[in-house]
Tab-separated table of C-alpha atoms in Angstrom:
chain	number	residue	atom	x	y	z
U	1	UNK	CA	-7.562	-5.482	-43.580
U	2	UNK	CA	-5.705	-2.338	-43.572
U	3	UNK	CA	-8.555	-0.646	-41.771
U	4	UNK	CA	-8.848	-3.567	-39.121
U	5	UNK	CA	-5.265	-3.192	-38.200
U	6	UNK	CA	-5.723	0.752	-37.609
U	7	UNK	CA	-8.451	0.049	-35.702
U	8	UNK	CA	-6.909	-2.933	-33.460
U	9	UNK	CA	-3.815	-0.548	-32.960
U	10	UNK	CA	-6.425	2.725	-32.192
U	11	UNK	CA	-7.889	-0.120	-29.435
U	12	UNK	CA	-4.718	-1.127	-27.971
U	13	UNK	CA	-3.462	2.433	-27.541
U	14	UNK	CA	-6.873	3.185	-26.127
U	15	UNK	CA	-6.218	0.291	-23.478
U	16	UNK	CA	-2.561	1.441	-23.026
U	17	UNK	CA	-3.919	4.785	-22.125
U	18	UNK	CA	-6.688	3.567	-19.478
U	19	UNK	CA	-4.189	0.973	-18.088
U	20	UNK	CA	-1.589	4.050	-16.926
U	21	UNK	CA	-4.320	6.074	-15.602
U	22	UNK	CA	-5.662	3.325	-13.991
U	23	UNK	CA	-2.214	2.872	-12.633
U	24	UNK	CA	-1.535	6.455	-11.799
U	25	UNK	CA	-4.735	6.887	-9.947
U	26	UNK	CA	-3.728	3.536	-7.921
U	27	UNK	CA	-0.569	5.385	-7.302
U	28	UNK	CA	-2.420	8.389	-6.223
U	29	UNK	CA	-3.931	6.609	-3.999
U	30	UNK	CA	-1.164	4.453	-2.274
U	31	UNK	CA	0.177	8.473	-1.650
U	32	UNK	CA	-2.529	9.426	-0.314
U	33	UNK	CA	-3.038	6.538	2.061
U	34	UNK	CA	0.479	6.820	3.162
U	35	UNK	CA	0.570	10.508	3.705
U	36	UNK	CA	-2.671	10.151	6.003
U	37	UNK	CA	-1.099	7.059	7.957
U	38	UNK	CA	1.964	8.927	8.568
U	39	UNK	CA	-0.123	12.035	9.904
U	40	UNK	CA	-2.203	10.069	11.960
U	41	UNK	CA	0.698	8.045	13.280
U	42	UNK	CA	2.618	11.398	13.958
U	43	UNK	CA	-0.089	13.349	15.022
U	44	UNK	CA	-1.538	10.287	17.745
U	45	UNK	CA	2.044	9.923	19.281
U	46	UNK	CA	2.448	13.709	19.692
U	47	UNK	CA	-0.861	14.227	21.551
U	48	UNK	CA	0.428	11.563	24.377
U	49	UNK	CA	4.091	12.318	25.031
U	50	UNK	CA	2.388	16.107	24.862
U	51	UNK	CA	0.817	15.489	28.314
U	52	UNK	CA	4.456	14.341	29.963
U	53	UNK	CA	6.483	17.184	30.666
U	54	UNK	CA	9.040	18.150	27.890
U	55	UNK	CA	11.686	20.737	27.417
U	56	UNK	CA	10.909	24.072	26.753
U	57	UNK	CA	10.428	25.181	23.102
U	58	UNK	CA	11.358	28.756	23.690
U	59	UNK	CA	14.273	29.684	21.674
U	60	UNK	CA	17.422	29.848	22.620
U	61	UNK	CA	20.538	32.362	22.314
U	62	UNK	CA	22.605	30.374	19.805
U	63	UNK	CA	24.972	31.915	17.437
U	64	UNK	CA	26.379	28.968	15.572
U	65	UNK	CA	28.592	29.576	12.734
U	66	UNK	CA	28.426	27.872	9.429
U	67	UNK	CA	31.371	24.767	8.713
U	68	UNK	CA	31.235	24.769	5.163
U	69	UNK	CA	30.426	21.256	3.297
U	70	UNK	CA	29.447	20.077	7.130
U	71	UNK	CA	27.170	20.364	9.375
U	72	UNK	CA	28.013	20.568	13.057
U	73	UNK	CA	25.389	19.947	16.100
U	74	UNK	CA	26.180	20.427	20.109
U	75	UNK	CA	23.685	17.677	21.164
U	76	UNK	CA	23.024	18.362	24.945
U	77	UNK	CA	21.265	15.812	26.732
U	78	UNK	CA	19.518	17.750	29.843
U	79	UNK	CA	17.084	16.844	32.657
U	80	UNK	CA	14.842	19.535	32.694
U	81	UNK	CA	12.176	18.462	35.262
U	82	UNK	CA	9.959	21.548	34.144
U	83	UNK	CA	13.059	24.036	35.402
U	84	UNK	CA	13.719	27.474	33.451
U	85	UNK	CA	17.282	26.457	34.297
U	86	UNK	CA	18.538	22.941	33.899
U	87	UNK	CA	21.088	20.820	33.800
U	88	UNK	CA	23.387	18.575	31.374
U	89	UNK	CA	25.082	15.444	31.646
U	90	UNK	CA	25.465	14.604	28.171
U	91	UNK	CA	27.508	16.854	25.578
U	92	UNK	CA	28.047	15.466	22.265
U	93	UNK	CA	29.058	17.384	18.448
U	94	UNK	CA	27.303	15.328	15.896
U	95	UNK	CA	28.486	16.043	12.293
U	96	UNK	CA	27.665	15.052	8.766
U	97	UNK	CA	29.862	15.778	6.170
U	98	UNK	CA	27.290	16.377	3.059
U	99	UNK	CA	30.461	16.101	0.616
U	100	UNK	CA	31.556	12.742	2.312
U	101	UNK	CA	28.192	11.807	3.388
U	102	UNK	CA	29.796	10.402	6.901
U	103	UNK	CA	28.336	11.051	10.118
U	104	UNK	CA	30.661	11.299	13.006
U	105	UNK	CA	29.979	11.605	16.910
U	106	UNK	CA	32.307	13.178	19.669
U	107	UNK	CA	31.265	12.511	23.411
U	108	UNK	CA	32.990	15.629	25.525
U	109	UNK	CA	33.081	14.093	29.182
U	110	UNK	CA	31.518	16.675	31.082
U	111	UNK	CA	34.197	16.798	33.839
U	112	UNK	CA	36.768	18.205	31.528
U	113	UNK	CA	38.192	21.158	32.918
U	114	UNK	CA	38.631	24.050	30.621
U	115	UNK	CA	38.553	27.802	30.166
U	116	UNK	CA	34.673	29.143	29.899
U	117	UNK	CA	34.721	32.346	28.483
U	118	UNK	CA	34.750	35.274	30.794
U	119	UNK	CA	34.404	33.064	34.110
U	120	UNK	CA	37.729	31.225	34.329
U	121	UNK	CA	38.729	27.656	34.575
U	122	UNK	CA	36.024	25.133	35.560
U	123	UNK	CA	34.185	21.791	34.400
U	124	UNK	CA	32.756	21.633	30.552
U	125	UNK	CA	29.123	21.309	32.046
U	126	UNK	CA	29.413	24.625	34.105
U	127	UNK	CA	29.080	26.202	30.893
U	128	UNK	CA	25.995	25.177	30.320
U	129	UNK	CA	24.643	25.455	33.863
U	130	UNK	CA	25.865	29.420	33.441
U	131	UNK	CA	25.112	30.816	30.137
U	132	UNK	CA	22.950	27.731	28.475
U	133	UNK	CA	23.866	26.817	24.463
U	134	UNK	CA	25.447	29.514	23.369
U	135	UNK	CA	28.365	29.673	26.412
U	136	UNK	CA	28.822	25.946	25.819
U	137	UNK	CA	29.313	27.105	22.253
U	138	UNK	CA	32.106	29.811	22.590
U	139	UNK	CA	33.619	27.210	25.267
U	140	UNK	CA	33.981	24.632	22.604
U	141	UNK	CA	35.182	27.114	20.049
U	142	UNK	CA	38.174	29.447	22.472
U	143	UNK	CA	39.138	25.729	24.122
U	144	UNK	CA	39.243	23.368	20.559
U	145	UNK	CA	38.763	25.892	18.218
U	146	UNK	CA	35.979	24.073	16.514
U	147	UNK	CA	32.908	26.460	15.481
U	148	UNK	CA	29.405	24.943	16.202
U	149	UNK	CA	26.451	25.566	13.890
U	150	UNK	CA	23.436	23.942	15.596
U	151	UNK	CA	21.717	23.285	19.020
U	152	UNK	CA	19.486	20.262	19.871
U	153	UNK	CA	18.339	20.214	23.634
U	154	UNK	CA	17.347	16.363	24.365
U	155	UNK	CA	14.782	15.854	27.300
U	156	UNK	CA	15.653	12.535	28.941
U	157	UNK	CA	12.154	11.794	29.505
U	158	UNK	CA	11.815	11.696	25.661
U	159	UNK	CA	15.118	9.114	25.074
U	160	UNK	CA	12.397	6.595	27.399
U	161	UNK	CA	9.729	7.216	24.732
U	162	UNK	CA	11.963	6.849	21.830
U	163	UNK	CA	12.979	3.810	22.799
U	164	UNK	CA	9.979	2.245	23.794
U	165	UNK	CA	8.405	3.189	20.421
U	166	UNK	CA	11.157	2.269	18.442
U	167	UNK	CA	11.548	-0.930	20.370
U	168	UNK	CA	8.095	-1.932	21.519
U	169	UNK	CA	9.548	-5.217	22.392
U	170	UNK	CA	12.511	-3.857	23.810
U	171	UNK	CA	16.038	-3.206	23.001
U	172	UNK	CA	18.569	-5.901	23.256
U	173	UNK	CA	21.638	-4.935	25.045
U	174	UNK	CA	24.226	-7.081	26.967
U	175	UNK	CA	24.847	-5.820	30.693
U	176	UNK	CA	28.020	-6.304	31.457
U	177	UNK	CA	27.838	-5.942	35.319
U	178	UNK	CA	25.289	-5.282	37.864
U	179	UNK	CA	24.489	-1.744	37.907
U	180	UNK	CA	21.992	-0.516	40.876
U	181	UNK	CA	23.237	3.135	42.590
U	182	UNK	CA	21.571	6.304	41.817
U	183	UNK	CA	19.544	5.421	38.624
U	184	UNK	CA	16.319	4.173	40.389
U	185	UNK	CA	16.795	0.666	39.457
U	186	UNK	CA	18.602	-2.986	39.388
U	187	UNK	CA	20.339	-4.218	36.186
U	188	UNK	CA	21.442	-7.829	36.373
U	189	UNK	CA	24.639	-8.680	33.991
U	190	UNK	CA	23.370	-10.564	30.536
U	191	UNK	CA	22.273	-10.677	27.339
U	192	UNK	CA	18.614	-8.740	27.639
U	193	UNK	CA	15.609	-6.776	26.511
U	194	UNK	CA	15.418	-3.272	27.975
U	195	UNK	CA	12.569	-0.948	27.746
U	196	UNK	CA	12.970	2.772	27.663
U	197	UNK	CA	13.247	3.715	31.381
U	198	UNK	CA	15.517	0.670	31.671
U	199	UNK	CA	17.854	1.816	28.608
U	200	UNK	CA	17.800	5.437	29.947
U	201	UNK	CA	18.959	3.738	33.305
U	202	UNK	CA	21.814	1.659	31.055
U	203	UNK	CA	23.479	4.700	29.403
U	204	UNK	CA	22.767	6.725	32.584
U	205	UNK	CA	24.999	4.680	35.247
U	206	UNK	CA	28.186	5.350	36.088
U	207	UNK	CA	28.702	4.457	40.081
U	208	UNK	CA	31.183	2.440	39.370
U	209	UNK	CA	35.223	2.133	38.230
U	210	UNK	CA	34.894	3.319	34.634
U	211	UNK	CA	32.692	6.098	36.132
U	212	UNK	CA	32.162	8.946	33.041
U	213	UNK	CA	34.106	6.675	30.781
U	214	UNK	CA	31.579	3.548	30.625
U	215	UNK	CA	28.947	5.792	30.611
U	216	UNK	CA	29.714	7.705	27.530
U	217	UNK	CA	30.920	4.246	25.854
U	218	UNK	CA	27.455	2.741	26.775
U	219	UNK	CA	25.917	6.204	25.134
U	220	UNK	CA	27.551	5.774	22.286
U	221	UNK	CA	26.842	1.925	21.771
U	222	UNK	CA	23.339	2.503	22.609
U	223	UNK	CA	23.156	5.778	19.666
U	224	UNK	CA	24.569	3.414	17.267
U	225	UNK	CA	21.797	0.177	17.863
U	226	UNK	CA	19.204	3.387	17.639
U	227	UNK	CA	20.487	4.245	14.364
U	228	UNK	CA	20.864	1.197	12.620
U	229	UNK	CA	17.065	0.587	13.471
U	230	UNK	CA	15.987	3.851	12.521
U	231	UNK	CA	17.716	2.859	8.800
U	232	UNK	CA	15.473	-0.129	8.330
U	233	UNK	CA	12.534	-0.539	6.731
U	234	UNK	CA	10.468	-1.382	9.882
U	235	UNK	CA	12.047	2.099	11.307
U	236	UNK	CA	10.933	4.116	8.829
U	237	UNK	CA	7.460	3.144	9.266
U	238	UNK	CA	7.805	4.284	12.461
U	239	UNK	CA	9.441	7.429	11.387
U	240	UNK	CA	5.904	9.382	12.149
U	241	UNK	CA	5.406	7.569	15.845
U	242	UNK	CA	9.086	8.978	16.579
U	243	UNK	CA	8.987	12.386	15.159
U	244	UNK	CA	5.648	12.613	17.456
U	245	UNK	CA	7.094	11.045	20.491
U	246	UNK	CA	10.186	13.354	20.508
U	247	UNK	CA	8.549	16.693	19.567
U	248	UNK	CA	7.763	17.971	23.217
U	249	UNK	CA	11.052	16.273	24.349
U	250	UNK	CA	13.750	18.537	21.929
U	251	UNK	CA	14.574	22.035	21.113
U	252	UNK	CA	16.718	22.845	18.126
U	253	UNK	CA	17.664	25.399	15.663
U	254	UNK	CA	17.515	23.036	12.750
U	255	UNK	CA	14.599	23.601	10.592
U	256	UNK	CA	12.707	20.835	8.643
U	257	UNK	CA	14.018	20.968	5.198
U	258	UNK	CA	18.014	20.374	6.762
U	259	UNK	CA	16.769	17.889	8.467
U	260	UNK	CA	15.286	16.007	5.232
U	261	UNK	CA	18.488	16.914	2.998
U	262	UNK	CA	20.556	15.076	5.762
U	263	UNK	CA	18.341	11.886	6.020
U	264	UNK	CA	18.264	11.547	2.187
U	265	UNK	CA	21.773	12.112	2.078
U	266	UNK	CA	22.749	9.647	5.086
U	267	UNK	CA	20.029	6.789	4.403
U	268	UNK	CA	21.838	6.760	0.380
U	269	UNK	CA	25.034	5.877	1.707
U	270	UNK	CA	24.057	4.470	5.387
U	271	UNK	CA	26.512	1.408	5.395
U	272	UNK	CA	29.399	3.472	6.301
U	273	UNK	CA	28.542	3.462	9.848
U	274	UNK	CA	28.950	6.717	12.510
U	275	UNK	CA	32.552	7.128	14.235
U	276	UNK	CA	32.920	7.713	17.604
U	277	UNK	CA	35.459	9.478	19.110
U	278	UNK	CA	35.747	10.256	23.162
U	279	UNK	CA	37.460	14.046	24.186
U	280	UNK	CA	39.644	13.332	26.289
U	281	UNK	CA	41.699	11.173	24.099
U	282	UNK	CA	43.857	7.885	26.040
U	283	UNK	CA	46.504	9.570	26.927
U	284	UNK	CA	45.731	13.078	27.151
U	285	UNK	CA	44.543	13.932	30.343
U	286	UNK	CA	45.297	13.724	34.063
U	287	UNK	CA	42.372	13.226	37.293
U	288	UNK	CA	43.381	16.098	39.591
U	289	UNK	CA	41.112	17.738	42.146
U	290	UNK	CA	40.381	20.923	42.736
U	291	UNK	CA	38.700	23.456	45.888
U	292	UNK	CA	36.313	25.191	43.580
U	293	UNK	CA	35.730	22.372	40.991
U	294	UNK	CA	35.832	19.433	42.784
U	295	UNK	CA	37.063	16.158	41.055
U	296	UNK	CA	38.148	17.006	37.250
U	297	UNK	CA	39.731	15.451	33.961
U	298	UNK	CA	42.881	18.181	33.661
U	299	UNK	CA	43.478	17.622	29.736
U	300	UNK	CA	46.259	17.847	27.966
U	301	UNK	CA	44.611	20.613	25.912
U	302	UNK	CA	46.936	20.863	22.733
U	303	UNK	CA	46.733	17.493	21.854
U	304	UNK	CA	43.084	16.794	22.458
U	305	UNK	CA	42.286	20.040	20.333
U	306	UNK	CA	44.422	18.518	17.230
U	307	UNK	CA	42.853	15.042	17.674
U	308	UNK	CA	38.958	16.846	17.780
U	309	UNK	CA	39.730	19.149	14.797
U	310	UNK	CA	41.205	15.800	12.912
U	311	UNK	CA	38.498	13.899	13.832
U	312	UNK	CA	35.999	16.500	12.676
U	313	UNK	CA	38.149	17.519	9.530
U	314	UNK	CA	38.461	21.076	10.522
U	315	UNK	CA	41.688	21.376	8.996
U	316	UNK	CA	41.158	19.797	5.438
């Protein structure tokens, strides 16, 4: 009997033993699988938004200095059209604050007028169109005192592509208004699907009376609904189709592994949302026009500095 037992129990450990290598090889398996799908996936979206034309990946001047616990990002939205020199529209700081584990968003209208370093008073965007990243850096940092530690250079051919792979069925928005002048396109007011060209014609328009101001609330409303799908299960599947889509279409300074800290980080605590803030603040600011610059946002400087670096934490 005794001998029996041992040998029943040698069995069933036996069994265990094929049962969890059975398991792990299943396992091994389901990794492999996966890690090939998402290759494929990647790898099959890259080669066709490789044949539109993207924004150049030649590095940039950009001397960004370190905020410690977060991470700071001048997101530049440009239209390249295959130019050495281009163009930007949209200039945002994106931050996550690793300690926090918040993500914030400031949208710096780009008719703000402001001191660029070494060439005077003129609008935000100037910056840019003068001295690329790295002048729009310093301008941010003499104006709002608020140092800048990456770059990322958004094509807006590839905000079309990330839309329409993210929402193959298209992205529901609700057009408030007719919107038609200088974005290639008619809008009717209502509750709607949009497909990439059509979103990148949404967050692009701004012919109208909220001019810059609807515009950068409609990019910021748009950012969020991007987000929140990106967080789902569905979006991480297509995590490889988008990180192939937007290759050609952005050039940053971030390298890989900060990139996968901060989505590990964010996705663990992703309820809390992304605040928004708009420079210049209600209140802070006056429309004036000038010879040399045209029609600008004269801000109140003092106060919109000490509402950024609030916003952003600088001073904790």
């Amino acid at each position: 009997m005794i001998e029996t037992s041992r040998l029943n129990r040698g069995k069933q450990k036996k069994s265990k033993k094929k049962k969890r290598k059975v398991i792990s090889l299943i396992f091994l398996l389901l990794l492999i699988s996966a890690a090939l799908y998402f290759y494929f996936q990647y790898k099959s979206a890259l080669n066709v938004s490789m044949k539109a034309t993207g924004v150049s990946q030649k590095q940039v001047e950009f001397n960004g200095v370190q905020t410690k616990g977060k991470m700071n990002v001048l997101l530049l939205g440009i239209d390249s059209r295959g130019e050495e020199k281009s163009r930007t529209d949209t200039i945002m700081i994106g931050q996550y604050d690793h300690d926090a584990k918040t993500a914030k968003l400031v949208s710096i209208m780009r008719d703000s007028y402001v001191d660029i370093p070494d060439h005077g008073k003129m609008k935000i965007n100037s910056a840019y169109s003068i001295g690329g990243a790295e002048l729009l850096r310093k301008t941010i940092k003499e104006n709002f005192d608020v140092d800048v530690q990456y770059y990322a250079l958004v094509d807006f051919n590839g905000f079309s592509q990330i839309i329409d792979t993210a929402f193959p069925e298209g992205l529901e928005v609700n057009v408030e208004k007719r919107m038609s002048k200088d974005i290639g396109m008619i809008l009717e007011p209502g509750l709607q699907r949009l497909d990439g060209k059509q979103t990148l014609a949404y967050v692009r328009f701004r012919k109208d009376a909220q001019s810059d101001f609807g515009r950068i609330q409609r990019q910021q409303e748009i950012l969020g609904k991007v987000t929140k799908e990106l967080l789902t299960i569905n979006g991480v599947v297509k995590a490889p189709q988008l990180l192939g889509t937007i290759q050609p279409f952005i050039n940053t300074n971030i390298d890989s592994g900060e990139v996968l800290s901060l989505a590990t980080s964010y996705l663990s605590n992703r309820d809390e949302g992304i605040k928004t803030l708009r420079i210049p603040i209600d209140g802070a600011y006056e429309p004036k026009r000038f010879q040399r610059a045209g029609a600008v946002l004269d801000l109140d400087l003092d106060e919109n500095k000490a509402a950024l670096q609030e916003f952003l934490g600088e001073n904790q």
